[in-house]
PDB file of C-alpha atoms in Angstrom:
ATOM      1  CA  UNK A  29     -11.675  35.550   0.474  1.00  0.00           C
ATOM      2  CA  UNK A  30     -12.413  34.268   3.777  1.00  0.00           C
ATOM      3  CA  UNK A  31      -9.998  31.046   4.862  1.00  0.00           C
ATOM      4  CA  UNK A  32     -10.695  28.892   7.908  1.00  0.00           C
ATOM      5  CA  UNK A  33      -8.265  27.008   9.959  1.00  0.00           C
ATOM      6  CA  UNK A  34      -9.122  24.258  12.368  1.00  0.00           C
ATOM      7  CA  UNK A  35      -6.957  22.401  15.350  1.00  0.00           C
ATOM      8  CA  UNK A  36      -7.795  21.437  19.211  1.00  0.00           C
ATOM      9  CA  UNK A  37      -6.099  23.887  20.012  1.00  0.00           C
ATOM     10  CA  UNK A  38      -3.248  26.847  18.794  1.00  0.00           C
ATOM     11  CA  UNK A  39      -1.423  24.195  17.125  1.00  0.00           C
ATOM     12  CA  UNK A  40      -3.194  25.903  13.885  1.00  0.00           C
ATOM     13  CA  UNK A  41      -1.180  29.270  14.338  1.00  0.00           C
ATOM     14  CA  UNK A  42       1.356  28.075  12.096  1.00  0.00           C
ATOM     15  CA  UNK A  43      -0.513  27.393   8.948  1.00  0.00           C
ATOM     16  CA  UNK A  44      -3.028  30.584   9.653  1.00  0.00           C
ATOM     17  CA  UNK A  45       0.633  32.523   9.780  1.00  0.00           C
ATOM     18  CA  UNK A  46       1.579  31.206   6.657  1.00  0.00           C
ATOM     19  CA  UNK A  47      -1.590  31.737   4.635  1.00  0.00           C
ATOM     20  CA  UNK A  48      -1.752  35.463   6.226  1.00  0.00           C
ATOM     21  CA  UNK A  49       1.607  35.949   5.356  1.00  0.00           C
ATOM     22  CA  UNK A  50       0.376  34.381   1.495  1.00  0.00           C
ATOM     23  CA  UNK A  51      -2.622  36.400   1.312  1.00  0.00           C
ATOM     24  CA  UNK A  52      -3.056  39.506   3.916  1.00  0.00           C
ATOM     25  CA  UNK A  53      -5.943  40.405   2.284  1.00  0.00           C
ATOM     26  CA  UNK A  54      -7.893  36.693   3.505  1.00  0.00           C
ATOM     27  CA  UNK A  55     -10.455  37.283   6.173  1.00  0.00           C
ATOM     28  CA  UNK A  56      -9.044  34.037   9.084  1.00  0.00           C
ATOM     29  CA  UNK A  57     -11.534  32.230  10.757  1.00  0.00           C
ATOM     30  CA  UNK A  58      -9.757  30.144  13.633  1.00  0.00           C
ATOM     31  CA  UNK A  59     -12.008  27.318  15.129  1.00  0.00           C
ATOM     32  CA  UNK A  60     -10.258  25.370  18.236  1.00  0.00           C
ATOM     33  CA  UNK A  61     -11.212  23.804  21.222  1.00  0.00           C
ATOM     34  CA  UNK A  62      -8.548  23.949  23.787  1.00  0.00           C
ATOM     35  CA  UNK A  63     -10.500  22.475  26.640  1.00  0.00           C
ATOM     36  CA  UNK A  64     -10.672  19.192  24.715  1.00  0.00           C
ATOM     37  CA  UNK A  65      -6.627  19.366  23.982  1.00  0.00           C
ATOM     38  CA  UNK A  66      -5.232  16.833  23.641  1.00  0.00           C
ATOM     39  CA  UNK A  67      -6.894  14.745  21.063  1.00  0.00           C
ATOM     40  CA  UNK A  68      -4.220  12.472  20.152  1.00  0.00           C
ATOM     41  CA  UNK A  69      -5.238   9.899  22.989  1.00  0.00           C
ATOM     42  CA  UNK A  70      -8.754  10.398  22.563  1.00  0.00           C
ATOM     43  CA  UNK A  71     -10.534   7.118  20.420  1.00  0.00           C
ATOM     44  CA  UNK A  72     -11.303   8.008  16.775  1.00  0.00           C
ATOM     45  CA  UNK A  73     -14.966   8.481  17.598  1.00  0.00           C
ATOM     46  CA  UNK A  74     -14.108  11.199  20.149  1.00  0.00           C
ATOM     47  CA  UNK A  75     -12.104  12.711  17.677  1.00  0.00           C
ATOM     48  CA  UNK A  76     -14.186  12.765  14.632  1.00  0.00           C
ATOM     49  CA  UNK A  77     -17.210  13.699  16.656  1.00  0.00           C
ATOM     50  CA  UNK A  78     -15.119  16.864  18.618  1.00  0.00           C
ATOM     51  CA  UNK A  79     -13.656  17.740  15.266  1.00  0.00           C
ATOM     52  CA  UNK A  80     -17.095  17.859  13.219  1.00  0.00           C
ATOM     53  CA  UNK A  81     -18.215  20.034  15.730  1.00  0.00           C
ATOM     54  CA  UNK A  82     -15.089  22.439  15.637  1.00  0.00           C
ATOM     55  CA  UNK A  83     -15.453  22.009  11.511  1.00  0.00           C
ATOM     56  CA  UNK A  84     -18.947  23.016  11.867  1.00  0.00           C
ATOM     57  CA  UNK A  85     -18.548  26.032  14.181  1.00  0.00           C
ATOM     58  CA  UNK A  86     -15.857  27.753  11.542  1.00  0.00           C
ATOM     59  CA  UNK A  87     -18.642  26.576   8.446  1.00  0.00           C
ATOM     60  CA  UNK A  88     -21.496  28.681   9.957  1.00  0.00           C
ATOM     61  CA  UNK A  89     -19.303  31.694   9.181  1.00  0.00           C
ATOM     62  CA  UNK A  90     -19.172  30.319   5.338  1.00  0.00           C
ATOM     63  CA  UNK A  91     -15.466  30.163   4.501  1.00  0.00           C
ATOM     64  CA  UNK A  92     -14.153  29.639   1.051  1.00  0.00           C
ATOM     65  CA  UNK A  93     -12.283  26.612   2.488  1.00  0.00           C
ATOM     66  CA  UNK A  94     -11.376  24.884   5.564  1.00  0.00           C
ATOM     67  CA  UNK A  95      -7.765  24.036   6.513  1.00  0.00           C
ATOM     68  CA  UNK A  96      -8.006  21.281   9.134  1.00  0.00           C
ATOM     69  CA  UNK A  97      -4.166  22.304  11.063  1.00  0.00           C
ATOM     70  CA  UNK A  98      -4.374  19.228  13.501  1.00  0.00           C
ATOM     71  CA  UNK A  99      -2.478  16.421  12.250  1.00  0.00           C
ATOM     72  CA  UNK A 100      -4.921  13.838  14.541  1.00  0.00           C
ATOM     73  CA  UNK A 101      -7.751  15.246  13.218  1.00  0.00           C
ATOM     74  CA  UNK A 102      -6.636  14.893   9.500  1.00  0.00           C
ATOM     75  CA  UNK A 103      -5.685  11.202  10.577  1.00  0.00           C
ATOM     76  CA  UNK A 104      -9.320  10.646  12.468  1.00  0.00           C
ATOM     77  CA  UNK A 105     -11.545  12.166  11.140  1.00  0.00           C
ATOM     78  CA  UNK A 106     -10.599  13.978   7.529  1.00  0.00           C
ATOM     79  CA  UNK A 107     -13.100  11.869   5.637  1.00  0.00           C
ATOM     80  CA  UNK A 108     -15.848  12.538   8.095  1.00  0.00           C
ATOM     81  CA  UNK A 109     -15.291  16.161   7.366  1.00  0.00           C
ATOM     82  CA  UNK A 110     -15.201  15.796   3.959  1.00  0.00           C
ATOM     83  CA  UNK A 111     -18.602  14.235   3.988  1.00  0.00           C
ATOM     84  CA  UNK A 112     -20.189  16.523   5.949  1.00  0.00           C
ATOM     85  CA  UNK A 113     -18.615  19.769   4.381  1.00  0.00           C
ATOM     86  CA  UNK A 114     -17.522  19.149   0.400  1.00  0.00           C
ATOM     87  CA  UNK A 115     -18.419  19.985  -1.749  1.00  0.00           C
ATOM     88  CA  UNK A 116     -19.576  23.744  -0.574  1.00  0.00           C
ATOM     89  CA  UNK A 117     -16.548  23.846   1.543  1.00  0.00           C
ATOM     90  CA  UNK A 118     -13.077  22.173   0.352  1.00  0.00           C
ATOM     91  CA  UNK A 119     -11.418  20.820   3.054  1.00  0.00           C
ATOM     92  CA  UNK A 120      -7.159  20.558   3.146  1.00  0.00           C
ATOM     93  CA  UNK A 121      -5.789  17.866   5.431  1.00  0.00           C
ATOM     94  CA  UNK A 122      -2.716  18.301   7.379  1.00  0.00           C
ATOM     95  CA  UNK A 123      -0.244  15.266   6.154  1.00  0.00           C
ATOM     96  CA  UNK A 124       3.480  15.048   7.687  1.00  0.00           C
ATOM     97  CA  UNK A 125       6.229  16.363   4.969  1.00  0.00           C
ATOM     98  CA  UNK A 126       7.488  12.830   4.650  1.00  0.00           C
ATOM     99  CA  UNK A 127       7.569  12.774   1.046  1.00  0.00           C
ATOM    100  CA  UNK A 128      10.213  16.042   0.525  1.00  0.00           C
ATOM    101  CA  UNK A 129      12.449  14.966   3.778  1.00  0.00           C
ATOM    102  CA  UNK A 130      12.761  11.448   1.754  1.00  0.00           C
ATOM    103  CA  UNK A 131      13.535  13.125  -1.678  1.00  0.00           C
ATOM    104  CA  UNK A 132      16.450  14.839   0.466  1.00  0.00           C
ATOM    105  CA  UNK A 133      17.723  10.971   0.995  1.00  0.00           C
ATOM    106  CA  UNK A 134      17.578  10.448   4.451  1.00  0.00           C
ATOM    107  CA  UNK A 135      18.635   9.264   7.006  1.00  0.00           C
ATOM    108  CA  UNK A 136      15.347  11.474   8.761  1.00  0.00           C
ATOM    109  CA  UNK A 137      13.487  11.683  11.832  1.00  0.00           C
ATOM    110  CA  UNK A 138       9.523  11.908  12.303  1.00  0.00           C
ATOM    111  CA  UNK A 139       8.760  13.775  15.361  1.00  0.00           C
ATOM    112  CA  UNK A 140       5.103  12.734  16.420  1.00  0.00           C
ATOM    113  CA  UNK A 141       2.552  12.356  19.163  1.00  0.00           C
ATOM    114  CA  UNK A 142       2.679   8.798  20.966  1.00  0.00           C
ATOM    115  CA  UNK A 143      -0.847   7.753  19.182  1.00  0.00           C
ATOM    116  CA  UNK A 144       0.541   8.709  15.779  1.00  0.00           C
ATOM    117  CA  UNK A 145       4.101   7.306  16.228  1.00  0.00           C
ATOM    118  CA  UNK A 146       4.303   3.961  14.930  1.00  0.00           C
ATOM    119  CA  UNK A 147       0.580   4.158  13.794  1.00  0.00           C
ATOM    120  CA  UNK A 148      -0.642   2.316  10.511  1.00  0.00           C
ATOM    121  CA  UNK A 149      -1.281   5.351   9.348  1.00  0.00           C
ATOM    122  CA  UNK A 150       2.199   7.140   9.229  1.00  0.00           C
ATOM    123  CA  UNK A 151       3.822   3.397   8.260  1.00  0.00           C
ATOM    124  CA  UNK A 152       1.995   3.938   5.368  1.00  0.00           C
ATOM    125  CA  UNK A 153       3.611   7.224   4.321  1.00  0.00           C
ATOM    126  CA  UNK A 154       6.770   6.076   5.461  1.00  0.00           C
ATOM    127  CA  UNK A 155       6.293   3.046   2.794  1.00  0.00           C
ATOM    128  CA  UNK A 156       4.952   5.015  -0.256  1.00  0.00           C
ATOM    129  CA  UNK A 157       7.706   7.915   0.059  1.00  0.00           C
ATOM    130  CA  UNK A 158      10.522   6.900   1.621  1.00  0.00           C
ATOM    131  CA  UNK A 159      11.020   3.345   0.466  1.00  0.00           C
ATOM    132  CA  UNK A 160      14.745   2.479   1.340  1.00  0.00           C
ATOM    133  CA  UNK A 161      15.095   5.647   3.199  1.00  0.00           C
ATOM    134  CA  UNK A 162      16.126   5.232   6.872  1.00  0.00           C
ATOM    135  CA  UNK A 163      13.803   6.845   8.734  1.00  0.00           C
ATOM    136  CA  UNK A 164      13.470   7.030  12.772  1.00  0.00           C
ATOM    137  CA  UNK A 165      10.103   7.428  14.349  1.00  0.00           C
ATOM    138  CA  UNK A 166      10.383   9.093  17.660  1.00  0.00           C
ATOM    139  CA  UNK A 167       7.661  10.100  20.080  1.00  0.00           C
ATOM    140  CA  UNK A 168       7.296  12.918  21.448  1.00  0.00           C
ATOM    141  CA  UNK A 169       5.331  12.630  24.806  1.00  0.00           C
ATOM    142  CA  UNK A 170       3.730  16.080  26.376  1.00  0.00           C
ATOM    143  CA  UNK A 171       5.048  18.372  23.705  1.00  0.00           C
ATOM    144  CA  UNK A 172       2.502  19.365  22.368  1.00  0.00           C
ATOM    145  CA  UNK A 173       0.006  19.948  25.528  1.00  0.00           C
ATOM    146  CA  UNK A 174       3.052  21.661  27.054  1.00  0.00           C
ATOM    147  CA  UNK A 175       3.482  23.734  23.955  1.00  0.00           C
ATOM    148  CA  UNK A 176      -0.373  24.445  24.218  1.00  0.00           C
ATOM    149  CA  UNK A 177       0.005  25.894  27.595  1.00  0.00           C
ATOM    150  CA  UNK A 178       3.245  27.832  26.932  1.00  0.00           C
ATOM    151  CA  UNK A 179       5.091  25.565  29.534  1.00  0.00           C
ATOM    152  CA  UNK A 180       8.512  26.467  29.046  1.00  0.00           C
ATOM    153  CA  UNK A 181      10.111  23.782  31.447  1.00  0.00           C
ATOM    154  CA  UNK A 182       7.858  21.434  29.718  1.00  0.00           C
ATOM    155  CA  UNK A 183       8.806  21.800  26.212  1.00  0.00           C
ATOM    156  CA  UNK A 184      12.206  21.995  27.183  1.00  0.00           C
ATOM    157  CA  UNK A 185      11.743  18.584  28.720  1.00  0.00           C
ATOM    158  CA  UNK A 186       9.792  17.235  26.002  1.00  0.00           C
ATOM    159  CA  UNK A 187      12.368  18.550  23.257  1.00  0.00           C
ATOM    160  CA  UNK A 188      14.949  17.113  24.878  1.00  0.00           C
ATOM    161  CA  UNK A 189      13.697  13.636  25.739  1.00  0.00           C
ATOM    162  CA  UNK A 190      13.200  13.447  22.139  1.00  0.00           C
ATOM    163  CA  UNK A 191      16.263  14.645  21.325  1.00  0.00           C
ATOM    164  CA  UNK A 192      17.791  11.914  23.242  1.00  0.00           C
ATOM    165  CA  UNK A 193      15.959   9.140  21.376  1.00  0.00           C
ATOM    166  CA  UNK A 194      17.254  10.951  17.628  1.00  0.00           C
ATOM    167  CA  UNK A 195      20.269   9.171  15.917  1.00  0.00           C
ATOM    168  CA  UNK A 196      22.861  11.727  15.804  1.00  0.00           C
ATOM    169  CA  UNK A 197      23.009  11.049  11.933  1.00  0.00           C
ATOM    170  CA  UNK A 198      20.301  12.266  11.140  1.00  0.00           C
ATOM    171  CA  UNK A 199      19.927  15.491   8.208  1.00  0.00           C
ATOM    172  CA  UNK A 200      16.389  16.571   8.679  1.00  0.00           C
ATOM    173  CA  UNK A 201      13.207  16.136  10.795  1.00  0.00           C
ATOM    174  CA  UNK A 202       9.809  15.790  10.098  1.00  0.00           C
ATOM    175  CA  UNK A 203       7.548  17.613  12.313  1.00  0.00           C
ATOM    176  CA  UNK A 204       4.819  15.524  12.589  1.00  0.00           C
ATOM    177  CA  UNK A 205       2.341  17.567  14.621  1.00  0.00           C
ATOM    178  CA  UNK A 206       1.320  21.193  13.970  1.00  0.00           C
ATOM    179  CA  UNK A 207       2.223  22.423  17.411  1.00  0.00           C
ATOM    180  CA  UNK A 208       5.877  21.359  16.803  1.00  0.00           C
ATOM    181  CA  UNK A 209       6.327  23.758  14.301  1.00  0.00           C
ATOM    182  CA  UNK A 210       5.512  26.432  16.936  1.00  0.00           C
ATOM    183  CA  UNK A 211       8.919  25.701  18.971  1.00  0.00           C
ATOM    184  CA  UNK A 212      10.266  24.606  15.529  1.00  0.00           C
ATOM    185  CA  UNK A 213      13.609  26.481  16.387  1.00  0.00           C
ATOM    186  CA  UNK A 214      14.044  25.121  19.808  1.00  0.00           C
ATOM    187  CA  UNK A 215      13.964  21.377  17.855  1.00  0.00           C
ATOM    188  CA  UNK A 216      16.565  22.479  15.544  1.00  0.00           C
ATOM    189  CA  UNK A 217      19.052  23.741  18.565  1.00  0.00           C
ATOM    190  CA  UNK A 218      17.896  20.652  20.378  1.00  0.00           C
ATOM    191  CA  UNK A 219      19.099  18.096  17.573  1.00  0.00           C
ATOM    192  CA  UNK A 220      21.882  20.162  15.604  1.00  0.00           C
ATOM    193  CA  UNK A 221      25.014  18.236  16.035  1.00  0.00           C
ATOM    194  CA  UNK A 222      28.233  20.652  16.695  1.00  0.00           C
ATOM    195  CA  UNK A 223      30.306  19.413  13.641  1.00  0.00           C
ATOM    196  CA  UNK A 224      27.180  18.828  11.140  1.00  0.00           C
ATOM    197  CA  UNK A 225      25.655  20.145   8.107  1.00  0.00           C
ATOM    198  CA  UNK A 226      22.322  22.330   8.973  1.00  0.00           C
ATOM    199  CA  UNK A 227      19.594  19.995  10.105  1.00  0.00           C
ATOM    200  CA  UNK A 228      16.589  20.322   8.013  1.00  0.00           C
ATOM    201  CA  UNK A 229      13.235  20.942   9.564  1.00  0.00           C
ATOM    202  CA  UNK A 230      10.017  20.063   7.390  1.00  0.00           C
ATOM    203  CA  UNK A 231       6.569  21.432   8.648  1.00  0.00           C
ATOM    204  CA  UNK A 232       3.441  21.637   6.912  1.00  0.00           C
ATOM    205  CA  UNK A 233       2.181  24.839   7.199  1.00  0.00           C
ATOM    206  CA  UNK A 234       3.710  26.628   4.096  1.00  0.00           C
ATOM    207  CA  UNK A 235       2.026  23.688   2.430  1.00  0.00           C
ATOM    208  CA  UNK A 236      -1.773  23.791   3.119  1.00  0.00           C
ATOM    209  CA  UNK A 237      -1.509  27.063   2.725  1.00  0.00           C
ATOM    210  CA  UNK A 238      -0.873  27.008  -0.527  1.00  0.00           C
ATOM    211  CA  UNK A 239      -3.208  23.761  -1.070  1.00  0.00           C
ATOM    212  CA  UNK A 240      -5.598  26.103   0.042  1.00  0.00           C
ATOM    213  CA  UNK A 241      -5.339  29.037  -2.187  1.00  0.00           C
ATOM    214  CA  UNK A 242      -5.099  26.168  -5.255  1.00  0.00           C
ATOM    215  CA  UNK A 243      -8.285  24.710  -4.267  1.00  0.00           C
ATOM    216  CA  UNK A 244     -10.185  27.878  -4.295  1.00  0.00           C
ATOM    217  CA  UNK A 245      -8.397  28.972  -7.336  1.00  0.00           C
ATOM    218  CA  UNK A 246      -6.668  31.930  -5.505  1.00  0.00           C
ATOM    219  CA  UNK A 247      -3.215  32.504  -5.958  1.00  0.00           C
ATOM    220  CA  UNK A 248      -0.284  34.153  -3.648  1.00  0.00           C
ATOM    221  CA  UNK A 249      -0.463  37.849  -3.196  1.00  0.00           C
ATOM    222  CA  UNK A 250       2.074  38.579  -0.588  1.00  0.00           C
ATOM    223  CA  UNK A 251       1.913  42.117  -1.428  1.00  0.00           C
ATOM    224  CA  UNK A 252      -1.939  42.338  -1.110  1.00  0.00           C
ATOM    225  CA  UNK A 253      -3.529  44.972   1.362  1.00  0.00           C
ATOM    226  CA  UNK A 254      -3.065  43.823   4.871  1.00  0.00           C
ATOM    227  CA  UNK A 255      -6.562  44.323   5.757  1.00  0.00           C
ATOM    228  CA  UNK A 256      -7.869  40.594   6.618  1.00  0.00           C
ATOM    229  CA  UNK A 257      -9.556  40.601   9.590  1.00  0.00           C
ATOM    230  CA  UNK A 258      -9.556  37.555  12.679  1.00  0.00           C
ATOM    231  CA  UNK A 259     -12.668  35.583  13.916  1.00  0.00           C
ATOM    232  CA  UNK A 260     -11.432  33.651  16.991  1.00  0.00           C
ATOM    233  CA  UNK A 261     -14.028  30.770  17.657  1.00  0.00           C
ATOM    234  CA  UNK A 262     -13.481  28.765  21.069  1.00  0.00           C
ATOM    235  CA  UNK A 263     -15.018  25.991  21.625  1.00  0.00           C
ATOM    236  CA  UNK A 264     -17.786  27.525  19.010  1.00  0.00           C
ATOM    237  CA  UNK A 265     -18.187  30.923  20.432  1.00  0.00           C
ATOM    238  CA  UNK A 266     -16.377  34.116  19.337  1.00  0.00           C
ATOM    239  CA  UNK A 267     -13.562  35.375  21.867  1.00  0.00           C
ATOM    240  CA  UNK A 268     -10.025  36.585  21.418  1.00  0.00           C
ATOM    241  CA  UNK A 269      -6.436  34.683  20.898  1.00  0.00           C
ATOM    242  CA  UNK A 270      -5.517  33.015  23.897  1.00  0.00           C
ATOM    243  CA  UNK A 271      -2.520  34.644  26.219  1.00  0.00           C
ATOM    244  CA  UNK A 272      -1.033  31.768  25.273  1.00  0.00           C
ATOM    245  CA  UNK A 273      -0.726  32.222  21.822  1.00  0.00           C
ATOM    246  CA  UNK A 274       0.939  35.251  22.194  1.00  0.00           C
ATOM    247  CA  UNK A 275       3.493  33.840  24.020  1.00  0.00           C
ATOM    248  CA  UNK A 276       4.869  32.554  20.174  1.00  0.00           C
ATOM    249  CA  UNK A 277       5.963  34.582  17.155  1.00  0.00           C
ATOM    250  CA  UNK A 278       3.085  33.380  15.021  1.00  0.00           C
ATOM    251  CA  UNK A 279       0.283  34.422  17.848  1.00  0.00           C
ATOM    252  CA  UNK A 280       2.048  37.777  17.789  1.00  0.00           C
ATOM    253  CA  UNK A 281       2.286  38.248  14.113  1.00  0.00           C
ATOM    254  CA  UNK A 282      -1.094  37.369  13.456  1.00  0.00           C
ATOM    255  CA  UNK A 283      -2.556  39.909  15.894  1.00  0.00           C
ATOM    256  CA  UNK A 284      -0.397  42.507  14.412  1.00  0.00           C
ATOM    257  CA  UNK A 285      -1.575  42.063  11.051  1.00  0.00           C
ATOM    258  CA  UNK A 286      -5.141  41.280  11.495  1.00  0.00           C
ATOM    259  CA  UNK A 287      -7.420  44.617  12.029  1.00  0.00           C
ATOM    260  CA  UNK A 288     -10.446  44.427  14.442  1.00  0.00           C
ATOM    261  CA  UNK A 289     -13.512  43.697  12.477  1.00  0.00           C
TER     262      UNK A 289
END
């Protein structure tokens, strides 16, 4: 079984953790192109057209699916990729866990980039599943490039800036882009009010990972031989997980479990 992941950049460590810690038996391709990061201000052309190529570079090494781990690229350019891939390769769109933080009643936060805060897109979402819910959508400017680059000082500021603009009522938050989830526990510190239940953090990763095994008609195997190997693509060519990467848990795990090939 051979599962690829796509993102502009190590945003897509999350969801590649979670379907290597599903199946350690799958074979990972990661496809990114961090010299193009950030997307989210790009126009939707620029994105489709950068994604396609990313999509494209992880397809020539025939995957059983593709997992595309960039929450701007599944807004941008998911039908594109579905065009060009499906039906050979089934593609799995990143969407933001608004429907399970509304089923825990709100009131809920959406933690997003700028160009997907307040977008037509995630209004849409916010209407079908959490109808009556009160939900606050707060943007999150520099997070994720700083979390790309492993800028401490940067995420702290970013965290915290958004922080500030969270209602202190709030029981959960939706983490709207994949590179959130990477600091996911740094969010949680950043909004827990002394006094309050848990907050709630809902990611996405747990959940295309197991869209993916459905799709392909695979099932969870935890306990499967941990002999899945790692094909890094970079902007198309083979290299290694950036330094960066290993600056978070899930860069480290998946080098730890992932033989050379």
């Amino acid at each position: 079984m051979k599962i690829a992941l796509m993102d502009s950049g190590i945003g897509l460590l999350a969801a590649a953790t979670a379907v290597r810690r599903l199946r350690p038996d799958a074979e990972l391709v990661l496809s990114s192109d961090p010299g193009s990061m950030p997307w989210g201000p790009r126009t939707p052309e620029d994105v489709t057209a950068r994604a396609l190529a990313v999509a494209e570079a992880a397809a020539a090494h025939r995957p059983d699916a593709l997992i595309v781990a960039c929450n701007t690229a599944s807004v941008r350019a998911l039908p594109a990729l579905r065009d060009r891939l499906e039906p050979g390769v089934p593609v799995i769109g990143t969407v933001p866990a608004i429907k399970p933080a509304a089923a825990g009643g709100g009131p809920f936060a959406i933690w997003a980039t700028p160009a997907t805060t307040g977008s037509p897109y995630q209004r849409g979402l916010i209407r079908e599943f959490a109808d009556g819910v009160t939900v606050t959508e707060v943007p999150c400017p520099g997070l994720a490039d700083a979390v790309e680059h492993a800028d401490q000082a940067g995420i702290d500021a970013a965290i915290a800036a958004a922080a500030a603009r969270t209602p202190d009522d709030v029981r959960a938050v939706v983490l709207g882009c994949t590179h959130y989830e990477l600091v996911a526990e740094r969010i949680r510190t950043a909004v827990q009010r002394p006094g309050a239940a848990p907050l709630v953090l809902h990611g996405s990763a747990g959940a295309v990972a197991a869209q993916a095994l459905r799709r392909i008609g695979e099932h969870p195997a935890p306990e499967a031989p941990a002999h899945g190997s790692l094909i890094v693509l970079l902007g198309g060519r083979e290299g290694t997980l950036p330094e960066t990467a290993l600056t978070y848990d899930e860069g480290r795990l998946l080098q730890a479990m992932s033989p050379a090939r």
